[in-house]
XYZ file of N, CA and C in Angstrom:
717
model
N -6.195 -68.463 2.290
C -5.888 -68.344 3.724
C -7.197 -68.263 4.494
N -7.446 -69.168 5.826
C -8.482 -69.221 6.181
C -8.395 -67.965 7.389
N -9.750 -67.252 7.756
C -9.629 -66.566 8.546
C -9.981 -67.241 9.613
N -9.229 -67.286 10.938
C -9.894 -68.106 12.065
C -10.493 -67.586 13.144
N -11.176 -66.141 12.825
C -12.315 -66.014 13.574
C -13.739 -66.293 12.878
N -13.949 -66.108 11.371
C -14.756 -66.501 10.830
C -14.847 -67.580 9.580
N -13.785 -68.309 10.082
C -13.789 -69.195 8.995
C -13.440 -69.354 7.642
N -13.611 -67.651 7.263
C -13.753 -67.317 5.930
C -12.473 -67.085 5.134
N -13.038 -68.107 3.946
C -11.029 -67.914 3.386
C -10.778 -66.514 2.776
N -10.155 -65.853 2.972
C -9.593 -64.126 2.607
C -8.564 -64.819 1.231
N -8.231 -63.329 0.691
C -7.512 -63.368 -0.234
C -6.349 -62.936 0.502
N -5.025 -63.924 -0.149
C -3.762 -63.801 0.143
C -3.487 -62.204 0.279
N -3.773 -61.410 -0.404
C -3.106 -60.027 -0.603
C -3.415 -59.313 0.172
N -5.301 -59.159 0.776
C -5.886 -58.698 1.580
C -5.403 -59.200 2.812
N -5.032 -60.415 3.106
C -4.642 -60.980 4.384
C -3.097 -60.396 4.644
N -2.536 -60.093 3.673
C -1.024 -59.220 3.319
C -1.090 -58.092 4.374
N -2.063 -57.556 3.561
C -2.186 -56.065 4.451
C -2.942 -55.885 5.509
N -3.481 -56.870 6.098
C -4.347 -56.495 7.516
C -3.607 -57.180 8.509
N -2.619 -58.351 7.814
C -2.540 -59.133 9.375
C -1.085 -58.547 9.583
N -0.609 -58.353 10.763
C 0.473 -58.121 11.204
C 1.908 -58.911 10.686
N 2.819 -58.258 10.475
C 3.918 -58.902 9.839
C 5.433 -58.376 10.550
N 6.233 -58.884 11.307
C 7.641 -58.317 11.410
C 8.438 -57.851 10.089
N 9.065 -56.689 10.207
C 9.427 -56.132 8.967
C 11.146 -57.069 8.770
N 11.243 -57.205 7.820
C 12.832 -57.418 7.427
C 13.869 -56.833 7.402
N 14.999 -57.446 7.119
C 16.091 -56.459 7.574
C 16.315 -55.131 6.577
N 15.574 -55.205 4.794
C 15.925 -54.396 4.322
C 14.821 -52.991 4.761
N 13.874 -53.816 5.432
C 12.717 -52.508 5.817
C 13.625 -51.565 7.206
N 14.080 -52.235 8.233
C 14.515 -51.897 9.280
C 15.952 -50.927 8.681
N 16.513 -51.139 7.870
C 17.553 -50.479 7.733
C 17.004 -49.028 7.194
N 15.953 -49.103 5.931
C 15.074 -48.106 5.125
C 14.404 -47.197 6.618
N 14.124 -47.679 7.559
C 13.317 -46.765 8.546
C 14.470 -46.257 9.144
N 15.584 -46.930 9.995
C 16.492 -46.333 10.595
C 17.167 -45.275 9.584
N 17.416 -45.356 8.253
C 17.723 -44.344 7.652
C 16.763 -42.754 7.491
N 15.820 -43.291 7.825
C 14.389 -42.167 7.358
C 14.486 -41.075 8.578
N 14.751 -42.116 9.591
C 14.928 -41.505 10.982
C 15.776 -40.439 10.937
N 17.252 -41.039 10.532
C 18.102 -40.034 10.532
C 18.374 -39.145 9.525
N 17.342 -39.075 8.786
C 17.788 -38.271 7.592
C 16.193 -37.088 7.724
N 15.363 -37.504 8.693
C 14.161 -36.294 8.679
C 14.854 -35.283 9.516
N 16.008 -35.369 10.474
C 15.708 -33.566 11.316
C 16.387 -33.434 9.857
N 17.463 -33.921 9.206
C 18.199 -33.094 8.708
C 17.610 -32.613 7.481
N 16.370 -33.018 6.791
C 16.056 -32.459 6.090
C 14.532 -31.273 6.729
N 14.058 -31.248 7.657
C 13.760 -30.753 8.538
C 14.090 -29.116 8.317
N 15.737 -29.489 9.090
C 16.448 -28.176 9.259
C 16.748 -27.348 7.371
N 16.752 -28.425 6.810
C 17.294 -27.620 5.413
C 15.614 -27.003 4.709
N 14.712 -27.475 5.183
C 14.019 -26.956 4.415
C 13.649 -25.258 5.040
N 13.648 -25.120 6.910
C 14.145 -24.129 7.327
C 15.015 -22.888 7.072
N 16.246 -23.619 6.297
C 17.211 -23.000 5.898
C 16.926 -21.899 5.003
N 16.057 -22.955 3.497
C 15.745 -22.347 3.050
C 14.176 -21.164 3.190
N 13.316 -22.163 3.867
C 12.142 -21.151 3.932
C 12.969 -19.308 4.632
N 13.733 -19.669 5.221
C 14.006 -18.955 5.896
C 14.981 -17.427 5.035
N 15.744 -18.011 4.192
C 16.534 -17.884 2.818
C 15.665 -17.207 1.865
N 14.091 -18.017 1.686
C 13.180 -17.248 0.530
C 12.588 -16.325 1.572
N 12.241 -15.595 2.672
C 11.663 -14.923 2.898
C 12.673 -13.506 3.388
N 13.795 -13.459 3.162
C 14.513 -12.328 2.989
C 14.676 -11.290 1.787
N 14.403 -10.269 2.141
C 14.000 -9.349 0.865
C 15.737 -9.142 0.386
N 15.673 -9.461 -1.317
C 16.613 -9.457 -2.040
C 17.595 -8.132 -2.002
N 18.885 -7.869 -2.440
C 19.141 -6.903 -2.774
C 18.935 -6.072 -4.086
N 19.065 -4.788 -4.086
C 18.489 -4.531 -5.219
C 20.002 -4.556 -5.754
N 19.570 -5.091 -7.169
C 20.866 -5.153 -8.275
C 20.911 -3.949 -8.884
N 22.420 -3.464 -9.100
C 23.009 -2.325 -9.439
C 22.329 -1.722 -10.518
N 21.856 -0.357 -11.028
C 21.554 -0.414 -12.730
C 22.526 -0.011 -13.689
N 22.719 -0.784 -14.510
C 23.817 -0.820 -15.501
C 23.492 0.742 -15.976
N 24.162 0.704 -17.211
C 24.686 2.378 -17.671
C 23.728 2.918 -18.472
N 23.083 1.697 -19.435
C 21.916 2.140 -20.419
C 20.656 2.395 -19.412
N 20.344 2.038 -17.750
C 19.473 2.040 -17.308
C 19.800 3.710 -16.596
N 20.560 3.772 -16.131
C 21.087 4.767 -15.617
C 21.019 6.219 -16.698
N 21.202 5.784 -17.755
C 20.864 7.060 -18.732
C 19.580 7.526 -18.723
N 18.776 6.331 -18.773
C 17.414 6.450 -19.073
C 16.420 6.878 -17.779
N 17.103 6.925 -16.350
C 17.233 7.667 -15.470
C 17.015 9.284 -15.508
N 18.519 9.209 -16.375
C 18.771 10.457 -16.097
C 17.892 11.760 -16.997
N 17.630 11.285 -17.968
C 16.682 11.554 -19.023
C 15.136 11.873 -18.877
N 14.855 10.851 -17.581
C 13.416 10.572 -17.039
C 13.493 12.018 -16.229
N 14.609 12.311 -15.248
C 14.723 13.562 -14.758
C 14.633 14.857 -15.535
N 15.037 15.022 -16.810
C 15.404 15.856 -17.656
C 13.589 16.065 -18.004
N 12.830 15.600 -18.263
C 11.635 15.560 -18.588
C 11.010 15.776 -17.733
N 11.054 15.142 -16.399
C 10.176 15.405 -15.621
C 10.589 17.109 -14.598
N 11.846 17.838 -14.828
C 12.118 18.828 -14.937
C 10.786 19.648 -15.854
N 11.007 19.612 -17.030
C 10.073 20.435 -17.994
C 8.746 19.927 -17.549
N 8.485 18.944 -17.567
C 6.906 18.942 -17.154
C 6.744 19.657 -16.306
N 7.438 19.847 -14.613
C 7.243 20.650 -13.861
C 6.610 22.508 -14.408
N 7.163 22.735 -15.122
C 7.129 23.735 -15.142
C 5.627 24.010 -15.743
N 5.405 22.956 -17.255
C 4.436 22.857 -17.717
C 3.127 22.768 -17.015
N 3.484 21.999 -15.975
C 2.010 21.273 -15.354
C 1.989 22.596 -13.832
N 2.823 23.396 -13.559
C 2.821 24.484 -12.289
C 1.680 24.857 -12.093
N 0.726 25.711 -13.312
C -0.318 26.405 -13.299
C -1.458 25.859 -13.129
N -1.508 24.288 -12.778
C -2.707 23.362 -12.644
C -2.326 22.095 -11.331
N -1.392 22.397 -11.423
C -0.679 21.324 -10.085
C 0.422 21.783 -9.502
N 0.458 21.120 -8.178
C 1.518 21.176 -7.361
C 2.334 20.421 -7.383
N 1.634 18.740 -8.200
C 2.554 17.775 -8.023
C 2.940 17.560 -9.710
N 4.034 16.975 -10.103
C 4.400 16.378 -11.309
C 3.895 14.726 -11.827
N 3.508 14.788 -12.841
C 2.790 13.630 -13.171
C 2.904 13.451 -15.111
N 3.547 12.268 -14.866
C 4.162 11.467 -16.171
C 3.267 10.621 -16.524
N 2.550 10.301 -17.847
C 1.731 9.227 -18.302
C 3.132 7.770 -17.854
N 2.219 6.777 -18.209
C 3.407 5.218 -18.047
C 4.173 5.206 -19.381
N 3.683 5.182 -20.445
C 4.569 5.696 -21.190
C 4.806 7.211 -21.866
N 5.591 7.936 -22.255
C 5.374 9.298 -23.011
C 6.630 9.327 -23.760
N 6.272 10.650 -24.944
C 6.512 10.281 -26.187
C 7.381 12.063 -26.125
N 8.457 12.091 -26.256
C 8.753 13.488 -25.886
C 8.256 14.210 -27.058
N 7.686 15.472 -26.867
C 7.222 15.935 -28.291
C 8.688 16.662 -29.100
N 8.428 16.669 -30.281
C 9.612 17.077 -31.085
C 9.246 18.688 -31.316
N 9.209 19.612 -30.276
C 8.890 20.305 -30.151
C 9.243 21.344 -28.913
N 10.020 22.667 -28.821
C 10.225 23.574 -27.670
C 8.609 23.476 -26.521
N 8.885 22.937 -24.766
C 10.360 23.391 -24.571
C 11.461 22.076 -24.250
N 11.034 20.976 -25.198
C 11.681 19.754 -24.716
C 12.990 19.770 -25.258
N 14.107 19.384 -24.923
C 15.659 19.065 -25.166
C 15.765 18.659 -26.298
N 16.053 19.162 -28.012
C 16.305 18.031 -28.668
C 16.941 17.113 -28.590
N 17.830 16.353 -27.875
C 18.213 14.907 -27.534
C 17.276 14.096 -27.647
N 16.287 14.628 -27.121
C 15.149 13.569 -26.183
C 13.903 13.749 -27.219
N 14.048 14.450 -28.478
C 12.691 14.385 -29.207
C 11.906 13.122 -29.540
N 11.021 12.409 -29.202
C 10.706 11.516 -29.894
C 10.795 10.012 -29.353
N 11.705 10.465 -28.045
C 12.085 9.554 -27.477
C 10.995 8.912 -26.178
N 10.730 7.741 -25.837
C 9.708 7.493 -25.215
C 9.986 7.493 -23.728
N 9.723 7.919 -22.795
C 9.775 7.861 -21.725
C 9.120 7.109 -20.587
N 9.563 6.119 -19.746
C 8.682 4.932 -19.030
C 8.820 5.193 -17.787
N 7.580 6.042 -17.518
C 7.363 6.595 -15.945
C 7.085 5.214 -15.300
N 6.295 4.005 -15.246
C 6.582 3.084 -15.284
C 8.136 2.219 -14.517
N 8.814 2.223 -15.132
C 9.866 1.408 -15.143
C 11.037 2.511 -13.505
N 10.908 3.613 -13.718
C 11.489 4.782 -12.747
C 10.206 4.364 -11.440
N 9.026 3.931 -11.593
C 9.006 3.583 -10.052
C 9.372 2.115 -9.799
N 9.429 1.579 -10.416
C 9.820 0.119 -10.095
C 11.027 0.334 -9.515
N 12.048 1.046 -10.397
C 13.622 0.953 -9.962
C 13.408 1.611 -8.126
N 12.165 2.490 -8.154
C 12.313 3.079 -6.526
C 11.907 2.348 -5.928
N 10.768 1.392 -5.965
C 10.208 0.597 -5.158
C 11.261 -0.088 -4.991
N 12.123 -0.894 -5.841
C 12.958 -1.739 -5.393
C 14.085 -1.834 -4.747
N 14.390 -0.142 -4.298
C 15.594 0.386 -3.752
C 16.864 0.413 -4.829
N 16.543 -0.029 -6.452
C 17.563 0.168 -6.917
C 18.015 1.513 -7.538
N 16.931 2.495 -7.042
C 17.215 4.289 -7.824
C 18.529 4.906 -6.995
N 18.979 5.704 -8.048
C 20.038 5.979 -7.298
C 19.669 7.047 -6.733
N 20.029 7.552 -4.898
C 19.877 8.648 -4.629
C 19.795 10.269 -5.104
N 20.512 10.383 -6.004
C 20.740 12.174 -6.700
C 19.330 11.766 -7.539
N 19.043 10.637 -8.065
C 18.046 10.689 -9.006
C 16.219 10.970 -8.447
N 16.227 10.063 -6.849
C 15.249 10.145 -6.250
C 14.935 11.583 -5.473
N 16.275 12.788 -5.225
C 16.229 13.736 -4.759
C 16.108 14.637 -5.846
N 16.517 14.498 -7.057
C 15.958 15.635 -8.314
C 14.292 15.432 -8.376
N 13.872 13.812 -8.822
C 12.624 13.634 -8.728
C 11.850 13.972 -7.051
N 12.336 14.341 -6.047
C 11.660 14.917 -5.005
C 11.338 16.315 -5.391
N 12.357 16.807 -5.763
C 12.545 18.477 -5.891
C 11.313 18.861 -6.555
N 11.166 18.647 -7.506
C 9.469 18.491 -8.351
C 8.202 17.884 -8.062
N 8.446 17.413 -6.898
C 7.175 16.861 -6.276
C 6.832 15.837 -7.254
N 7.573 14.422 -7.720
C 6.943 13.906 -9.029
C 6.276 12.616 -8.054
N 5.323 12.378 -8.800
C 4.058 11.438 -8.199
C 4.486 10.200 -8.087
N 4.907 9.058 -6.803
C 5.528 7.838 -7.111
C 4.504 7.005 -6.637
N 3.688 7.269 -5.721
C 2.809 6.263 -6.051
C 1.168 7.063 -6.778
N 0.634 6.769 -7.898
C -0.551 7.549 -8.615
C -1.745 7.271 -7.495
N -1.997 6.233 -6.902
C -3.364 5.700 -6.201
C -3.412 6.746 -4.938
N -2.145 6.352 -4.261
C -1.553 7.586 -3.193
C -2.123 8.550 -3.438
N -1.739 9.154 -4.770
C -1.691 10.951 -4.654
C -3.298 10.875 -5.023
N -3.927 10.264 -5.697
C -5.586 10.330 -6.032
C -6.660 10.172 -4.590
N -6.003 9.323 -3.713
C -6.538 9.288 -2.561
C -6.292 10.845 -1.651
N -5.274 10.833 -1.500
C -4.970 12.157 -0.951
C -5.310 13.303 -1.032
N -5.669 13.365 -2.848
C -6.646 14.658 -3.043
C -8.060 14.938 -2.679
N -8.431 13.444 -2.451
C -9.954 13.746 -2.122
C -9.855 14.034 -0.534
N -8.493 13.433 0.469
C -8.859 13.648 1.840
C -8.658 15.081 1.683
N -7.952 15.763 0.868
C -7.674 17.347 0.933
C -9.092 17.868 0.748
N -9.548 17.600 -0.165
C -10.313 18.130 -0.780
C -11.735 18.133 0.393
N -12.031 16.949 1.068
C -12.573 16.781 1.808
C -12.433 18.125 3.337
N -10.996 18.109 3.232
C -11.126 18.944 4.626
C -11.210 20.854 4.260
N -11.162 20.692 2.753
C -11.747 22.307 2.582
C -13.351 22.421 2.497
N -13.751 21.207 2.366
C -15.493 21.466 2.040
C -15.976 21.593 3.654
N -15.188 20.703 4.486
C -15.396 20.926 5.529
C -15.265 22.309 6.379
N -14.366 22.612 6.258
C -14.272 24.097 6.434
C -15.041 24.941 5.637
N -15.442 24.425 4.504
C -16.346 25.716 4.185
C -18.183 25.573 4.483
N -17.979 24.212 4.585
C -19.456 23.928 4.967
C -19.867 23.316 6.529
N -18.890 23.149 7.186
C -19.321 22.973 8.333
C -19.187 21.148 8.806
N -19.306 20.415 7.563
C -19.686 18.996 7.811
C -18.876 18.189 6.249
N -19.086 16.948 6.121
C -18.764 16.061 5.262
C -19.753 15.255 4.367
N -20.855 16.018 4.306
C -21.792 15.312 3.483
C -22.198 15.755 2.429
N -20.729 15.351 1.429
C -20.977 16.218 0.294
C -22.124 15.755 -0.865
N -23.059 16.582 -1.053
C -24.006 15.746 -1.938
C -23.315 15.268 -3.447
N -24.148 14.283 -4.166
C -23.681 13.270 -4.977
C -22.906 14.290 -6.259
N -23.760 15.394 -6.566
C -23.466 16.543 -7.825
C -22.313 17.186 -7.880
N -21.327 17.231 -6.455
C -21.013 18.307 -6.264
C -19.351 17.830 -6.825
N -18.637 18.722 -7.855
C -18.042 18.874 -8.306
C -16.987 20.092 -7.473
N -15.569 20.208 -7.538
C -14.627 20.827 -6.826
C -14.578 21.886 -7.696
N -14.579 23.718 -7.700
C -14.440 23.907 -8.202
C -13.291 24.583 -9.497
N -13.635 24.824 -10.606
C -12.423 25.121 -11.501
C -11.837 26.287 -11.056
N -10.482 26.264 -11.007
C -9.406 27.506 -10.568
C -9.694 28.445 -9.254
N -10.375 27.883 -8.763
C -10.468 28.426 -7.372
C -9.564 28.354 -6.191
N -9.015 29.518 -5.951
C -8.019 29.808 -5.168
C -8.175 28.650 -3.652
N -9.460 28.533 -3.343
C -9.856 28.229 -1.586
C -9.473 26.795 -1.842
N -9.524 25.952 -3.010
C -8.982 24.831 -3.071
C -7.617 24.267 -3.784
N -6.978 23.052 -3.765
C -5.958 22.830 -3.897
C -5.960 23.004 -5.421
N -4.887 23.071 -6.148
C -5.111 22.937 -7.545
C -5.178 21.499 -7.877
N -4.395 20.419 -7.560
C -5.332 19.680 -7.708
C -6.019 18.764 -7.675
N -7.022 19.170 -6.920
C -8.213 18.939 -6.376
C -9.633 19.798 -7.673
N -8.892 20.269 -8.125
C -9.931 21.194 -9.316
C -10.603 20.072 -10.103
N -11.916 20.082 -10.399
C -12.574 19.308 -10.958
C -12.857 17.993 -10.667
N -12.556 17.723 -9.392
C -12.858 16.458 -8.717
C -14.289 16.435 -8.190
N -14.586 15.054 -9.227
C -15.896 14.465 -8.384
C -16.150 14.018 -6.970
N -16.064 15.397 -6.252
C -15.858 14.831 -4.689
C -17.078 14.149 -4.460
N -18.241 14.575 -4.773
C -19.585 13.912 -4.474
C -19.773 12.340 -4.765
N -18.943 11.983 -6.023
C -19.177 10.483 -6.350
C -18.056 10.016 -5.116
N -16.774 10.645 -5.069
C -15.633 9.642 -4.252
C -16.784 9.792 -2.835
N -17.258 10.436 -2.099
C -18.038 10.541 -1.169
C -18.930 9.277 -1.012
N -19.669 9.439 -2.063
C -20.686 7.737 -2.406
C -19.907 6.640 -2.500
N -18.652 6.278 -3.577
C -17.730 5.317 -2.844
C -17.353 4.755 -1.377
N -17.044 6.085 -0.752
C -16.379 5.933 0.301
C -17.677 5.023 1.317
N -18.998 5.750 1.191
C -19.668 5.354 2.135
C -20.175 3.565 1.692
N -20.306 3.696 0.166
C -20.762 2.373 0.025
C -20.004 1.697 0.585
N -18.434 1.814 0.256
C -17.703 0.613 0.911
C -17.931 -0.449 2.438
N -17.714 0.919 3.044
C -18.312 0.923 4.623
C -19.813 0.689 4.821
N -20.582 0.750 4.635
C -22.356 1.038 4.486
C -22.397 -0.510 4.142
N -21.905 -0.984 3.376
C -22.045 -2.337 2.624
C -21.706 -3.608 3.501
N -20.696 -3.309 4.124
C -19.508 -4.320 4.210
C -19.392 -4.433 6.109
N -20.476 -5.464 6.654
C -19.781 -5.383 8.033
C -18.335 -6.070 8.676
N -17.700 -6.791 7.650
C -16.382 -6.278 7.909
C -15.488 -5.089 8.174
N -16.099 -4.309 7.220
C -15.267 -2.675 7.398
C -16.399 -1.986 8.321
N -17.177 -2.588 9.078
C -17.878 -1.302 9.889
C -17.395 -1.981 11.184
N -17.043 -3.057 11.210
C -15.985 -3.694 13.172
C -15.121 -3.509 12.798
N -13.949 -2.944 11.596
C -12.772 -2.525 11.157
C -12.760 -1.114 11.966
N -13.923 -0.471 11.042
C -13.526 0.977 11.604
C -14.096 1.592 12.878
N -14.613 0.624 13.523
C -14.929 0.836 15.144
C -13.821 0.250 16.089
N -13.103 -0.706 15.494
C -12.166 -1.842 16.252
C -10.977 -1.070 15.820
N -10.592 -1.475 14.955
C -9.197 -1.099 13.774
C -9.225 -0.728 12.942
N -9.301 0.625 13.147
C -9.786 1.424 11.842
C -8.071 1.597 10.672
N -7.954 1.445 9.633
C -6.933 1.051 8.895
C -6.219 2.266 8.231
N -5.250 2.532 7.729
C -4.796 4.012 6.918
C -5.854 5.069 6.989
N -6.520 4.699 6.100
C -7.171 5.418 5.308
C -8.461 5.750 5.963
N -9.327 4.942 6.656
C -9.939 5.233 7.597
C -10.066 5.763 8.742
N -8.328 5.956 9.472
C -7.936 7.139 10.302
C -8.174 8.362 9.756
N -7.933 8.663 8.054
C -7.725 10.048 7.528
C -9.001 10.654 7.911
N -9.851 9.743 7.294
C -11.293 10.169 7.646
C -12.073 10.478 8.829
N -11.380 9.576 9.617
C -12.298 9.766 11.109
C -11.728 11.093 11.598
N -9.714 11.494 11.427
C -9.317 12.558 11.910
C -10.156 13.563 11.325
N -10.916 14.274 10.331
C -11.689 15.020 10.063
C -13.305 14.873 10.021
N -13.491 14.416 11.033
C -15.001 13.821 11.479
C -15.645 13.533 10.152
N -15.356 12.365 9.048
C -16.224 12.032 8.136
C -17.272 11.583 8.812
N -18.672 11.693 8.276
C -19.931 10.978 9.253
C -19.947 9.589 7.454
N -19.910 8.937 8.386
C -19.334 7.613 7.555
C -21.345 7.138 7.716
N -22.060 7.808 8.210
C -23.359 7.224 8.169
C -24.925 7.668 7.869
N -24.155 8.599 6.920
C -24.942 9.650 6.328
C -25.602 8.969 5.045
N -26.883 8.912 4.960
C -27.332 8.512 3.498
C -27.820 8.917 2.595
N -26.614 9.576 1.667
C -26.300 10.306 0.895
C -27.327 9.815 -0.886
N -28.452 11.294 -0.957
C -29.085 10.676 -1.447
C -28.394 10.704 -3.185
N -28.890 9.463 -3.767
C -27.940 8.942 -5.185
C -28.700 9.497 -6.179
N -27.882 10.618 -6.668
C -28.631 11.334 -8.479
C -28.028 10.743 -9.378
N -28.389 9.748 -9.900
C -28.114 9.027 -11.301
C -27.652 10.541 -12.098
N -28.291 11.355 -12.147
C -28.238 12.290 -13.531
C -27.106 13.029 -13.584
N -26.805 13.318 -12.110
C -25.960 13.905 -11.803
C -24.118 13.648 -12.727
């Protein structure tokens, strides 16, 4: 095929696709169909985006789950009592192994227990109420990161009160069985969570127009007890 602005003969195929062509009747029918078939797939994919972003219900727990419920309570009962003289709150390893031994239930000797699996069922709204109000009654720990954060803001606002300020040096350890602090809070490396806290912030000018702009959870806790977030807290390796 000759080109007749430059003379130049093109290849049939190339000349296919550059030069203009009226479409045929089976193309015209293929587009008028495309036409009418995009809102409607349009709207269905809506349907569904709309479908996946609704939070599920939680499914019922059958009877073997429900035992193992109830059992999780039965334990975390006795731990309470066990763990009183060192905590306020109750706290289950992810898995545990009941000892075959007073003051645990023999039913339950031996039997493994999945602290684990009892917050999932809460997170997911599938715990059953009597079960989430026995496990309240004991103060039992549902989220662990939660309650570890929390002890240091505690812990933070007794040093403050006893020292005047928030600049706890790097050494300084919470001390053992001392009434003026929480129990527990006993033996917490407040001095290292202190150096955390500041590196984060100190480091990161994202989190320093965060916590001047929008300061986030956890960075309210702190500012409500005047942390000086700009203190440079000197670092004892030995410590």
């Amino acid at each position: 095929m000759m080109d007749p602005d430059n003379g130049v003969q093109s290849h049939p195929r190339v000349a296919a696709i550059f030069s203009p062509s009226k479409p045929n009747d089976q193309e015209i029918c293929k587009m008028m169909m495309l036409r009418t078939l995009a809102p409607q797939r349009w709207t269905g994919l809506r349907h569904f985006a709309k479908a996946a972003s609704k939070t599920p219900k939680p499914v019922p727990l059958n009877d073997r789950a429900l035992k193992r419920c109830d059992d999780f309570v039965t334990v975390a009962k006795v731990m309470r009592t066990l763990q009183a003289a060192r905590s306020d709150m109750t706290d289950l390893p992810l898995d545990f192994v009941v000892p075959a031994e007073a003051p645990w239930p023999e039913q339950l000797y031996g039997k493994t227990i999945r602290t684990s699996e009892i917050r999932r069922f809460y997170k997911d709204g599938a715990l059953p109420a009597s079960v989430v109000d026995d496990l309240n009654s004991v103060h039992f720990i549902w989220d662990k990161f939660g309650y570890l954060w929390n002890n240091k803001i505690a812990a933070l606002r007794v040093y403050k009160e006893l020292y005047g300020h928030t600049r706890v040096p790097f050494a300084f350890v919470v001390p053992d069985e001392d009434p003026a602090w929480p129990k527990d809070t006993w033996n917490l490396r407040l001095g290292r969570a202190v150096s955390t806290i500041l590196k984060d912030v100190q480091t990161s000018k994202r989190k320093q127009k965060q916590l001047e702009t929008k300061p986030d959870a956890r960075q309210q806790q702190l500012l409500e007890i005047d942390f000086d977030f700009t203190w440079d807290q000197p670092y004892d390796l030995s410590a």
